Short mmCIF file of C-alpha atoms and ligand atoms in Angstrom, two decimals:
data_model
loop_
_atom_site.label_atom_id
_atom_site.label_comp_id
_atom_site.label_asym_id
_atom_site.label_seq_id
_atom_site.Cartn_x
_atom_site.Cartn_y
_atom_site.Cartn_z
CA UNK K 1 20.06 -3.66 16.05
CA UNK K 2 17.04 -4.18 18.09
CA UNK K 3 17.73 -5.62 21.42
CA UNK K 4 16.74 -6.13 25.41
CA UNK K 5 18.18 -3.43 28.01
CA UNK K 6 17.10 -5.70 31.52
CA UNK K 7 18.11 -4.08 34.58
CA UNK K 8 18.63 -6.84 37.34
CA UNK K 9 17.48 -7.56 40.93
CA UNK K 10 13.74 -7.03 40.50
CA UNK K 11 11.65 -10.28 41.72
CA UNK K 12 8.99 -10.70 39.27
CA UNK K 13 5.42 -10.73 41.05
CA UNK K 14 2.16 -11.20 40.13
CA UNK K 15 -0.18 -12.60 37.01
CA UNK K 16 0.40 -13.71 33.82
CA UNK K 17 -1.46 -15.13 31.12
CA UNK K 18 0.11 -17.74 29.27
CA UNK K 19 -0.60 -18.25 25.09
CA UNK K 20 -1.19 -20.82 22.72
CA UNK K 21 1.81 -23.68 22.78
CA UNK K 22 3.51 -22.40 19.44
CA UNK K 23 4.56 -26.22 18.96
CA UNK K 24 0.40 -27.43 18.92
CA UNK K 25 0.11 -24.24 16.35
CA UNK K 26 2.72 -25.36 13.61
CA UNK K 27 1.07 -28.92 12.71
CA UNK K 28 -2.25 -27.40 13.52
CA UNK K 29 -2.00 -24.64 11.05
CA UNK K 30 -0.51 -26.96 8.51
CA UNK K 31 -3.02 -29.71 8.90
CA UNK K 32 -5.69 -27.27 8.15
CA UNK K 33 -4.59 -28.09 4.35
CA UNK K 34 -5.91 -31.07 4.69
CA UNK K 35 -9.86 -30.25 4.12
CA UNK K 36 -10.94 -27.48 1.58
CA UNK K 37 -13.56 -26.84 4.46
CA UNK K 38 -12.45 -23.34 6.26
CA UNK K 39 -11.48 -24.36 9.50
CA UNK K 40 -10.93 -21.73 12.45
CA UNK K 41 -7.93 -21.68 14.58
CA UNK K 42 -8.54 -20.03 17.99
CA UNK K 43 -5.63 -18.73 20.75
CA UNK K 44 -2.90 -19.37 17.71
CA UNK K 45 0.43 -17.64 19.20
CA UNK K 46 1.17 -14.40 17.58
CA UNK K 47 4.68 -15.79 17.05
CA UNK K 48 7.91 -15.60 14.18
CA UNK K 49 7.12 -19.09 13.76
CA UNK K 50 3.33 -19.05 13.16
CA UNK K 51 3.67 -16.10 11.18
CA UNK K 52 6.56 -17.93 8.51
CA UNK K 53 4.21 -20.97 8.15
CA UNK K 54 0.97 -18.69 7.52
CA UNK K 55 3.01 -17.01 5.07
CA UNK K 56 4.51 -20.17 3.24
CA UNK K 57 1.11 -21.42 3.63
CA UNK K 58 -0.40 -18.23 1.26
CA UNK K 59 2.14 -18.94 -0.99
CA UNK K 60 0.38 -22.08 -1.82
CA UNK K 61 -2.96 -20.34 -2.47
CA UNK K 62 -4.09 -21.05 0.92
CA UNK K 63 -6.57 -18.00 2.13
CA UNK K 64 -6.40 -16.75 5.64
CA UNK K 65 -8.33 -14.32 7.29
CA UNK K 66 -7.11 -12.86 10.76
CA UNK K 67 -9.71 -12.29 12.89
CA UNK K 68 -8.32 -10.96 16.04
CA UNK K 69 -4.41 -11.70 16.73
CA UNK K 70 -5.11 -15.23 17.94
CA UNK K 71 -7.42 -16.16 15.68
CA UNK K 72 -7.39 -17.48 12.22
CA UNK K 73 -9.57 -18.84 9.57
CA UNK K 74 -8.13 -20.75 6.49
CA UNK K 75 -8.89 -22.28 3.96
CA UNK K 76 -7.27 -24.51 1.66
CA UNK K 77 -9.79 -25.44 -1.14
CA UNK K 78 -7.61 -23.08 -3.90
CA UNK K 79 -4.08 -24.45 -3.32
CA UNK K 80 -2.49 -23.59 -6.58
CA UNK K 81 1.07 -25.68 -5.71
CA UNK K 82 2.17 -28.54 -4.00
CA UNK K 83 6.06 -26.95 -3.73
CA UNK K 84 6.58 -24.83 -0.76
CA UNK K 85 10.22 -23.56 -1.31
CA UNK K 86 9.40 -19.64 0.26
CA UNK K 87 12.78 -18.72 1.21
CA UNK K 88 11.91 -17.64 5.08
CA UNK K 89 10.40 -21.49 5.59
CA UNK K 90 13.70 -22.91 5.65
CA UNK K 91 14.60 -21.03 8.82
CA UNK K 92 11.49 -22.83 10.66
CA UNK K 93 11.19 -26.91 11.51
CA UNK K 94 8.04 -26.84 11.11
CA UNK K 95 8.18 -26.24 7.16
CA UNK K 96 8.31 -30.04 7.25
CA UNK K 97 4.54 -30.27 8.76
CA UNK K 98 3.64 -29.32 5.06
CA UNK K 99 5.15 -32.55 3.94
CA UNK K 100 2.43 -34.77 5.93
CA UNK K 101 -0.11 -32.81 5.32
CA UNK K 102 -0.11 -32.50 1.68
CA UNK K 103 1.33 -36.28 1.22
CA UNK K 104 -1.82 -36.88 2.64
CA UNK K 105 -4.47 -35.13 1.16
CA UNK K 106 -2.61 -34.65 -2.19
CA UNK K 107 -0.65 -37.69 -2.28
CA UNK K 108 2.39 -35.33 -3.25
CA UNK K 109 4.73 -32.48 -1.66
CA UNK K 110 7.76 -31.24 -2.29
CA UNK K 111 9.08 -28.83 0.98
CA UNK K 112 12.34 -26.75 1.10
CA UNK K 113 14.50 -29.24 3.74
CA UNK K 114 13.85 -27.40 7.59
CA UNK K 115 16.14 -25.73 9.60
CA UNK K 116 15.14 -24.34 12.76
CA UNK K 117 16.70 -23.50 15.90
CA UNK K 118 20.50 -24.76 15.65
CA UNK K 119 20.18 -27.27 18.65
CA UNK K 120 22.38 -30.42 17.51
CA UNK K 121 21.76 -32.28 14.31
CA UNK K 122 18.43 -32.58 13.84
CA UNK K 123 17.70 -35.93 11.54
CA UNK K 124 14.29 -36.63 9.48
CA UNK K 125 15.15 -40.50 9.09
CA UNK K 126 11.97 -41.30 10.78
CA UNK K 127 9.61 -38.94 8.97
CA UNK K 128 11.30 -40.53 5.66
CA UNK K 129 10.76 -44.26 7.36
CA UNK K 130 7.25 -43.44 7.86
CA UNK K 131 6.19 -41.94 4.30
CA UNK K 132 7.66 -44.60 2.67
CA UNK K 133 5.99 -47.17 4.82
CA UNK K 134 2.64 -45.80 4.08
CA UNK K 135 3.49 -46.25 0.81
CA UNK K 136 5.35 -42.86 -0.75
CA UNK K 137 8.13 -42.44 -2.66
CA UNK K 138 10.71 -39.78 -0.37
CA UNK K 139 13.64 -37.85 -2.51
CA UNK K 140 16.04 -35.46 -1.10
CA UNK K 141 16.47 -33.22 -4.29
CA UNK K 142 18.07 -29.77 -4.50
CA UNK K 143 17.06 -28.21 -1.28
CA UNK K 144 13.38 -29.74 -1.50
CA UNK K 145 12.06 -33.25 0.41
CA UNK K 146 9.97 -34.38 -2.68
CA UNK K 147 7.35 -36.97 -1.59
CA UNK K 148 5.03 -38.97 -4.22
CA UNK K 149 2.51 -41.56 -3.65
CA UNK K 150 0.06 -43.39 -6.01
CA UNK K 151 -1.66 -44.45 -2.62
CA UNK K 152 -1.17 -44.30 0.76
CA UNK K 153 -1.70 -47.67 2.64
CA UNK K 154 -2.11 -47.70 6.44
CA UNK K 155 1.02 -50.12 8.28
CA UNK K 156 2.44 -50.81 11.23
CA UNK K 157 5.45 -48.31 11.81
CA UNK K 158 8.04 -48.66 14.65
CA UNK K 159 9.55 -45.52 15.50
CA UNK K 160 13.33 -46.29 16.23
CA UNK K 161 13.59 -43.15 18.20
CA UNK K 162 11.10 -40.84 20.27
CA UNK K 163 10.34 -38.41 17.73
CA UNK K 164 7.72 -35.47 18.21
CA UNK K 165 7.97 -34.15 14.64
CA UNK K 166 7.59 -37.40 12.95
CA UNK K 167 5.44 -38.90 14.83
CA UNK K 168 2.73 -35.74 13.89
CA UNK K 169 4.02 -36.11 10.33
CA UNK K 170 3.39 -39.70 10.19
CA UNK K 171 -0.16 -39.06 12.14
CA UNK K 172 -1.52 -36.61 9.42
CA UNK K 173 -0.37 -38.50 6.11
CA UNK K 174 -2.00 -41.96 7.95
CA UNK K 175 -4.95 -39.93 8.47
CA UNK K 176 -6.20 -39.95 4.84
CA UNK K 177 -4.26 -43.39 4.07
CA UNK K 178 -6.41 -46.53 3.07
CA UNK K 179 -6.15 -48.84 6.15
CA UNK K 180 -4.79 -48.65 9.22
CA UNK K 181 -1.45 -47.84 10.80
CA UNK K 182 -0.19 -48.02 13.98
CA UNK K 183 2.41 -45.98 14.90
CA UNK K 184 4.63 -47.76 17.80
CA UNK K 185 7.15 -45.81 20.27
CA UNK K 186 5.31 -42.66 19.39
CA UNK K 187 6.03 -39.10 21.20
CA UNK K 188 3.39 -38.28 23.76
CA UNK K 189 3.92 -34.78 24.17
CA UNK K 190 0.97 -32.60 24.23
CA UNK K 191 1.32 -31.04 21.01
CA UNK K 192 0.59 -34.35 19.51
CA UNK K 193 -2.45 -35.22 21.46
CA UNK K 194 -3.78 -31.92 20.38
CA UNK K 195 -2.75 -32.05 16.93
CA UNK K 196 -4.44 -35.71 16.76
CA UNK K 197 -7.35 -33.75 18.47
CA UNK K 198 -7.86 -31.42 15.84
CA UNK K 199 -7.77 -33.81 13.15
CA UNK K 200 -10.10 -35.64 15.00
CA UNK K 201 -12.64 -32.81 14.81
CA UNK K 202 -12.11 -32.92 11.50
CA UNK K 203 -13.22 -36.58 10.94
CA UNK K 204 -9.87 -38.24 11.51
CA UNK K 205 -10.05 -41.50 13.42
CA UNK K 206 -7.16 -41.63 15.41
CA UNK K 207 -6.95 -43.61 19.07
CA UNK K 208 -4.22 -43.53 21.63
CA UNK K 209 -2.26 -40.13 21.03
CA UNK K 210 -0.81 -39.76 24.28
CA UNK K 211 0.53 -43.33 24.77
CA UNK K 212 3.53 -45.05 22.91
CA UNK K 213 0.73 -46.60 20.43
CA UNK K 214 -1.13 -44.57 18.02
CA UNK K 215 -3.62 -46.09 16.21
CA UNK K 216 -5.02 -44.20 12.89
CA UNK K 217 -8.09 -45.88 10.93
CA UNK K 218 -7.61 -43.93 7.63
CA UNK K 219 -10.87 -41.59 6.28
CA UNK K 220 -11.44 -40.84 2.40
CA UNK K 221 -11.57 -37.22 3.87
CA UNK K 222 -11.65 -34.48 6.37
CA UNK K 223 -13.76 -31.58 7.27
CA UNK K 224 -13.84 -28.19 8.34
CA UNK K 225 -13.82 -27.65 12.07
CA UNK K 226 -13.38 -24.68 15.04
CA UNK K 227 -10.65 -25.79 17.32
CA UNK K 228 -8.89 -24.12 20.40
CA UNK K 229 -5.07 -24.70 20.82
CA UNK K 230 -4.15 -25.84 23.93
CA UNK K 231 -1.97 -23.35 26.33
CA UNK K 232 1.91 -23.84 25.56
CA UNK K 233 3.77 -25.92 28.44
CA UNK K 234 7.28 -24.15 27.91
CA UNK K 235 6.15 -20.59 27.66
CA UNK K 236 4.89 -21.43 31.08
CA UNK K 237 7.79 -23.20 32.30
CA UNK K 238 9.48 -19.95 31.30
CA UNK K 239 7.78 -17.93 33.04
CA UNK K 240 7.55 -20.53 36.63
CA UNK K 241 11.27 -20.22 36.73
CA UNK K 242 11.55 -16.58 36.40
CA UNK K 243 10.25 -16.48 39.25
CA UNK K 244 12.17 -19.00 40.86
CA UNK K 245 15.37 -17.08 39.54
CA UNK K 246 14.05 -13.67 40.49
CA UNK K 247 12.89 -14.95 43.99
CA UNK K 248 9.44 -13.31 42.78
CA UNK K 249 5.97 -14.78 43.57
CA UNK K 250 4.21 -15.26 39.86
CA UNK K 251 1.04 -17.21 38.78
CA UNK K 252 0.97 -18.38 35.60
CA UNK K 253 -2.62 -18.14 34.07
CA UNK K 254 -4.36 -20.10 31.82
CA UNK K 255 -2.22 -23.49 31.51
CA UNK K 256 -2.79 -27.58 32.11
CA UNK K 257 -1.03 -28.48 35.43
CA UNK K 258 -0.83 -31.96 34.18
CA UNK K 259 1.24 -30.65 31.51
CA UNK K 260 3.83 -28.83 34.06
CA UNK K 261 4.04 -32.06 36.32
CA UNK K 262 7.94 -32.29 35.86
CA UNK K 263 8.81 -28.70 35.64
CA UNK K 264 6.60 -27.89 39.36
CA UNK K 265 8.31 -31.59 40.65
CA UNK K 266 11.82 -29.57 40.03
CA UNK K 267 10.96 -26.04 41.44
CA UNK K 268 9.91 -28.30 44.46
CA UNK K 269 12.60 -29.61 44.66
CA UNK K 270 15.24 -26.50 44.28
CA UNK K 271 13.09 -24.75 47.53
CA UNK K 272 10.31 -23.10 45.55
CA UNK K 273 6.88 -23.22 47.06
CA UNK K 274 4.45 -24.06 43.94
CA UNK K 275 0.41 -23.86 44.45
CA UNK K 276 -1.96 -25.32 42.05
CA UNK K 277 -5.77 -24.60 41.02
CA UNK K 278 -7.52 -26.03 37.94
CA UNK K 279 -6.06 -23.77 35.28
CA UNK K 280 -3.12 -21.45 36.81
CA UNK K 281 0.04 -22.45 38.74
CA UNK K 282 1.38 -20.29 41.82
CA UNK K 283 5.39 -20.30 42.52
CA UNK K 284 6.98 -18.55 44.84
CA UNK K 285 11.03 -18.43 45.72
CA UNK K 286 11.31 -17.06 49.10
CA UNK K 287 14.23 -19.86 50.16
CA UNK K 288 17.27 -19.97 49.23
CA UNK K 289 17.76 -22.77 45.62
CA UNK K 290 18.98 -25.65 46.39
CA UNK K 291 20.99 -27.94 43.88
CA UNK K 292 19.14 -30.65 42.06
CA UNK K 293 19.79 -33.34 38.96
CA UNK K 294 18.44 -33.13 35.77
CA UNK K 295 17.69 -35.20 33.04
CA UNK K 296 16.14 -33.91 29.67
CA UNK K 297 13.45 -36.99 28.02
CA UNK K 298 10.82 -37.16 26.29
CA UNK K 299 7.54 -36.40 27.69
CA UNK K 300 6.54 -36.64 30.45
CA UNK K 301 10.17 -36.36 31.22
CA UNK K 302 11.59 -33.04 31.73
CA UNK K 303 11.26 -31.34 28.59
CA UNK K 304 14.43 -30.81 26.56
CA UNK K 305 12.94 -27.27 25.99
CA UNK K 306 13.14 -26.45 29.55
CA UNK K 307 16.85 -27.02 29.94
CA UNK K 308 18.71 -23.76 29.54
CA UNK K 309 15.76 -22.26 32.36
CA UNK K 310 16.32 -24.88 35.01
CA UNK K 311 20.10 -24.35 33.98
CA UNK K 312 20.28 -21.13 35.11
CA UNK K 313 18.04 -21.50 37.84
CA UNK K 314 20.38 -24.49 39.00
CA UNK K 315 23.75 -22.40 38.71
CA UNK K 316 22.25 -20.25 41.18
CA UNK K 317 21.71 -22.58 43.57
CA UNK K 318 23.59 -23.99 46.87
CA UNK K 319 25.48 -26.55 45.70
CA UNK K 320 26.50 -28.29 42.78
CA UNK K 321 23.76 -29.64 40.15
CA UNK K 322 24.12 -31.76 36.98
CA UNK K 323 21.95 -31.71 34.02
CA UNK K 324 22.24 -34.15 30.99
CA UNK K 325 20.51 -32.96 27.68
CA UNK K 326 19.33 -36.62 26.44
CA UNK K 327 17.66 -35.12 23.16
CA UNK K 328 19.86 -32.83 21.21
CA UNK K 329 23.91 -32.78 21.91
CA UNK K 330 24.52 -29.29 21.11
CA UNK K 331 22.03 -27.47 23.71
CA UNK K 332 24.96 -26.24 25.73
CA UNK K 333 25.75 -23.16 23.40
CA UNK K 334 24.07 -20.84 26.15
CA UNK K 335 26.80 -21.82 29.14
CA UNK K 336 29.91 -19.45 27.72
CA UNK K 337 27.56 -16.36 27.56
CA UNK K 338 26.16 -17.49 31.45
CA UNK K 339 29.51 -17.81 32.13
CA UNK K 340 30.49 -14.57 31.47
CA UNK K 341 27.82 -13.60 33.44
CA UNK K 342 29.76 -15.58 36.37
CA UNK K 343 28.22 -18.60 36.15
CA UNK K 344 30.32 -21.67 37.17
CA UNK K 345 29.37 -24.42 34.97
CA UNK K 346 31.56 -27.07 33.14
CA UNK K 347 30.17 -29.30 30.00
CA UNK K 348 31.46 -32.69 29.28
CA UNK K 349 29.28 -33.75 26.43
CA UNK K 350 25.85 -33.76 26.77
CA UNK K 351 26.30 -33.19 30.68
CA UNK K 352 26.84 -29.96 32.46
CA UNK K 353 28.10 -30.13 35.86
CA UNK K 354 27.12 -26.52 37.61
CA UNK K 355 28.45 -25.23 40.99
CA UNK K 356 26.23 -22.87 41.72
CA UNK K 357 27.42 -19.32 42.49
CA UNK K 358 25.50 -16.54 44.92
CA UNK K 359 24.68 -13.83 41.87
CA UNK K 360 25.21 -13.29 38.25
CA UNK K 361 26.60 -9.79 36.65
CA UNK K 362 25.07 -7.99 34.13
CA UNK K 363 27.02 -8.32 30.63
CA UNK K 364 26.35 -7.84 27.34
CA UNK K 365 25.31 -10.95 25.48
CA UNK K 366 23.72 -13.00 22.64
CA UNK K 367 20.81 -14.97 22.43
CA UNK K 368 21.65 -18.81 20.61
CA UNK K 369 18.37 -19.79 20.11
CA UNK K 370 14.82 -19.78 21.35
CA UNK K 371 15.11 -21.54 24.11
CA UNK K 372 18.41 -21.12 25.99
CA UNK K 373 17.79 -17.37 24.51
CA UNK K 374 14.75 -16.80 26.74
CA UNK K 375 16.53 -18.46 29.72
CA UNK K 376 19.63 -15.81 29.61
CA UNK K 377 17.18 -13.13 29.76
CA UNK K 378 15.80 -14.39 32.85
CA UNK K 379 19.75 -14.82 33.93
CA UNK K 380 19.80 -11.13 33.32
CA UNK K 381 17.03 -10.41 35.62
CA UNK K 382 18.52 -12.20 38.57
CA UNK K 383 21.73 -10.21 37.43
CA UNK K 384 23.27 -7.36 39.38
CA UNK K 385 22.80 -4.28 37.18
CA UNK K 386 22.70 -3.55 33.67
CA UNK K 387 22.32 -6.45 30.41
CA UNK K 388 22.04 -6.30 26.93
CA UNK K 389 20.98 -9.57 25.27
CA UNK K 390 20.91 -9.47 21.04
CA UNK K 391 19.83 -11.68 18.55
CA UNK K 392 16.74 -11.47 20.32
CA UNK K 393 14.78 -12.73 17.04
CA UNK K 394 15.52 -16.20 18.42
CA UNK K 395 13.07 -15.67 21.06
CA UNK K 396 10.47 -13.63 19.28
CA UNK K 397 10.08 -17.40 17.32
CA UNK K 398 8.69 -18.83 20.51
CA UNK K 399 7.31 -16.06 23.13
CA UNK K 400 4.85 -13.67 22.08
CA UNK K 401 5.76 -10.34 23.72
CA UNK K 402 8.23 -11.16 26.19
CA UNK K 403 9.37 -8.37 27.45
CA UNK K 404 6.20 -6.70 27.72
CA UNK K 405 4.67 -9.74 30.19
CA UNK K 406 8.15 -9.64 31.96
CA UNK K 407 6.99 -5.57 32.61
CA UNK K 408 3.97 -6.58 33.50
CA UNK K 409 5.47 -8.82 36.32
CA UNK K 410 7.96 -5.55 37.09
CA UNK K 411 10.71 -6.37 34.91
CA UNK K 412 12.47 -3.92 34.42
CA UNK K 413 13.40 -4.91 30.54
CA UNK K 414 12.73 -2.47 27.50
CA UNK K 415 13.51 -3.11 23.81
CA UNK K 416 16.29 -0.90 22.54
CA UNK K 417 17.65 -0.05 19.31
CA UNK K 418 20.80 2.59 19.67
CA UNK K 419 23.10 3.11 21.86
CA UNK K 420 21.52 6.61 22.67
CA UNK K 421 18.46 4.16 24.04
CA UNK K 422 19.99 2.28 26.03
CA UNK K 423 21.67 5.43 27.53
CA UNK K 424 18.06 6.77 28.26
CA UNK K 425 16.63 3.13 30.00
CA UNK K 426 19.95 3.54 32.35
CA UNK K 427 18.95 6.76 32.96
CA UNK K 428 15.44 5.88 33.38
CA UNK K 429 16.18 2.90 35.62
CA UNK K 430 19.36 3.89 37.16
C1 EPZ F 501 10.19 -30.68 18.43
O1 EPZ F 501 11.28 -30.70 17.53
C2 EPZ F 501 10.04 -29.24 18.87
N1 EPZ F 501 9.83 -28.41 17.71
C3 EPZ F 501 11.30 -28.80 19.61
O2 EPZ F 501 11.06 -27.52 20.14
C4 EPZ F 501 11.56 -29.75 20.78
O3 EPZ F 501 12.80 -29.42 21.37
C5 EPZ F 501 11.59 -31.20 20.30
O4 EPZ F 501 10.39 -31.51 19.55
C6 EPZ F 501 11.71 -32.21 21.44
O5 EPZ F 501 10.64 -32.06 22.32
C7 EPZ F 501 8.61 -28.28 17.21
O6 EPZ F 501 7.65 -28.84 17.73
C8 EPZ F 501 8.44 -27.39 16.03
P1 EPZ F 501 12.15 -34.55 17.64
P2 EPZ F 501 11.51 -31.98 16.61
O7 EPZ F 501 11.88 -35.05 16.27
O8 EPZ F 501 10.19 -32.52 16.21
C9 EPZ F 501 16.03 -37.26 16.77
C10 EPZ F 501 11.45 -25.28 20.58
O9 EPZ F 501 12.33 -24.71 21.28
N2 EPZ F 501 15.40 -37.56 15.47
O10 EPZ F 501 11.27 -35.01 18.75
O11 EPZ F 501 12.48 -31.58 15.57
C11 EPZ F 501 16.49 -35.81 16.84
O12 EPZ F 501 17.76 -35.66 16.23
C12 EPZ F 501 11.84 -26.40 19.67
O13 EPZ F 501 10.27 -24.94 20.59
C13 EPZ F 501 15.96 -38.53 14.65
O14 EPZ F 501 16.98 -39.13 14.98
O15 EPZ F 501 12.20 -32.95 17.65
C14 EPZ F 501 16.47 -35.56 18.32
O16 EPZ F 501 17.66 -36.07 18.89
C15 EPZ F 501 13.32 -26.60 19.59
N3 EPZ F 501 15.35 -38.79 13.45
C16 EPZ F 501 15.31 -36.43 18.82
O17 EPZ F 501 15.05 -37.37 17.77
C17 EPZ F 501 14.22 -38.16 13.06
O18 EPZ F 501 13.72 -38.46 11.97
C18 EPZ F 501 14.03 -35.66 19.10
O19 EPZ F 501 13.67 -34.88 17.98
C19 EPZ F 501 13.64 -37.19 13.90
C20 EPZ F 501 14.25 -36.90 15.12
#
């Protein structure tokens, strides 16, 4: 089994460059269905994720061509099915992108039900709500989410919760409706601004992404289009608290500040010094963390994918933090492996009430998901001496070589496979 070996007690310093957000990617990539122009996809992720859709997506009959690693063209003007039941697209969320895009151009899908990272129950009430309110008929049939419509007719659409997926599934299938919708209590995240970009540069009229109100004036069609994805917020986040766990000195490269407003506002205020220029962030821990509360919302709130990293930042802090996880209510799952690392934290519900201890210990350890996966590996760095940290497929998902930008920033963190490995990166390291 392939897995980290991290060695502890290194602070990470110096440059990285931060990819394409992986959540802009997955609608992006699916929403290319929606013209049979070729459209090119520039600084796509080289991630699990993108990867399973691209392949679902070529099951269909869509063409791709790579490019370079971060760049794709496709084109969709062959599909030869409207059922996307691949068996590896049930393990991604994103399989449901498919649904919106298709509805819309085809006026018919029928998508193996999502899975994803197992985070909490994870409901698709509002994507169904909004299909059927633009008009489509929305079955739940062996495995598949079967959508029909004769036509789809623009409405108005309150979202009864703050939903990033279905508001971008809701955006695409409005975008070919007749009519206009308006799509009320909308996510604002920047995946959905730049997903409502790109389908703007393909002829999409759609006003207000970014706000609670998004208003789409359907088009009979779209067209081809070269679009850049914009630079993912949490791989960045990621890599800001390394070095605020580490006490390192990193600049993240590459990246929207506006987009990092609420992770720098918390590094600020656990002692880090954070420096800003146009498009690259400076932190540096030289201070000892200081405790801090934490509340996971929707954007621009502190993003619920940022959790487990300001987590284990926090339970290394003076004094005793609490962070409530307002989105999903099983994003905890990470806190018995920190523990065992001697972390001091205690969850009641979706609140985990930390006491923060002076230094982790290297264990051995599993990764639970993407997220909260990539955070214990940075708990491992700040760890005194030697971790191994498996099921590290989670976090290939989200972070395009990890380990190898955590080297780059003096990590010392190698991929392993046996035991007689591992033996060697001790030896290497010790
Ligand atoms: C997206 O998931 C992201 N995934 C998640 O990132 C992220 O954690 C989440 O948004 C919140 O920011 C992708 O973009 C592929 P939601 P999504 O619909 O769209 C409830 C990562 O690590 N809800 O905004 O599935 C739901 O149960 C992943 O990269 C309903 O009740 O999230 C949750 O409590 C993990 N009914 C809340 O809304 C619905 O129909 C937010 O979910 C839909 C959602």
């Amino acid at each position: 089994m392939i897995q980290y070996a991290i060695k502890g007690g290194t602070p990470l310093v110096g440059e990285v460059e931060i990819g394409g957000a992986k959540n802009a990617a997955l609608p992006i990539l699916a929403a290319s269905v929606m013209t049979d122009d070729t459209v090119y996809i520039e600084n796509m992720p080289d991630v699990r994720d993108t990867k399973v859709l691209l392949c679902a997506m070529e099951s269909i009959g869509v063409m791709m061509k790579r490019t370079d690693r971060h760049s794709v063209a496709l084109n969709a003007s062959n599909i030869n099915s409207l059922v996307v039941d691949d068996e590896s697209i049930k393990k991604i969320r994103a399989s449901y992108y498919l649904i919106g895009a298709l509805l819309g151009k085809y006026k018919r899908a029928e998508v193996a039900l999502p899975g994803g990272c197992d985070i909490g129950c994870r409901a698709i009430d509002q994507h169904i709500k909004g299909f059927r309110a633009l008009g489509a008929e929305v079955t739940i049939e062996h495995g598949l989410i079967k959508t029909y419509a004769e036509r789809l007719v623009g409405n108005h659409i309150y979202m009864d919760v703050v939903s990033v997926g279905a508001t971008i599934n809701i955006m695409m299938a409005a975008a070919l409706a007749e009519g206009k919708t308006t799509i009320e209590n909308a996510a604002k995240e920047p995946h959905v601004v730049d997903l409502a970009n790109f389908l703007n540069s393909m002829g999409a009229n759609i006003k207000g992404a970014g706000t609670d109100v998004i208003r789409i004036k359907g088009v009979p069609s779209l067209h081809g289009t070269e679009y850049t994805i914009i630079p993912d917020q949490i791989e960045a986040g990621t890599f800001m608290f390394a070095a605020a766990v580490t006490r390192g000195d990193v600049t993240v490269k590459n990246v929207i500040p506006k987009h990092l407003e609420s992770i720098t506002s918390k590094l600020l205020e656990i002692g880090c010094e954070v420096e800003e220029a146009d498009d690259c962030i400076r932190v540096v821990s030289s201070k000892p963390l200081q405790h801090t509360h934490v509340k996971t919302l929707p954007y621009p709130g502190f993003p619920t994918d940022m959790q487990p990293q300001i987590t284990v930042a926090l339970a290394l802090s003076q004094g005793t933090s609490i962070v409530t996880e307002s989105i999903f209510e099983n994003r905890f799952k990470y806190v018995d492996e920190l523990t065992r690392m001697g972390a001091n934290i205690k969850v009641e519900g979706n609140t985990a009430i930390i006491d923060g201890v002076s230094r982790y210990t290297g264990a051995s350890i599993s990764a639970p998901d993407l997220r909260a996966g990539a955070a214990l590996v940075l708990a491992a760095m700040a760890a005194d001496g030697y971790t191994t940290v498996d099921d590290i497929q989670y976090i290939e998902r989200g972070y395009e070589d990890f380990h190898l930008k955590l080297q780059s920033l003096g990590a010392q963190i190698e991929l392993v496979e046996t035991e007689k490995d591992y033996q060697k990166f001790k030896l290497k390291t010790g």
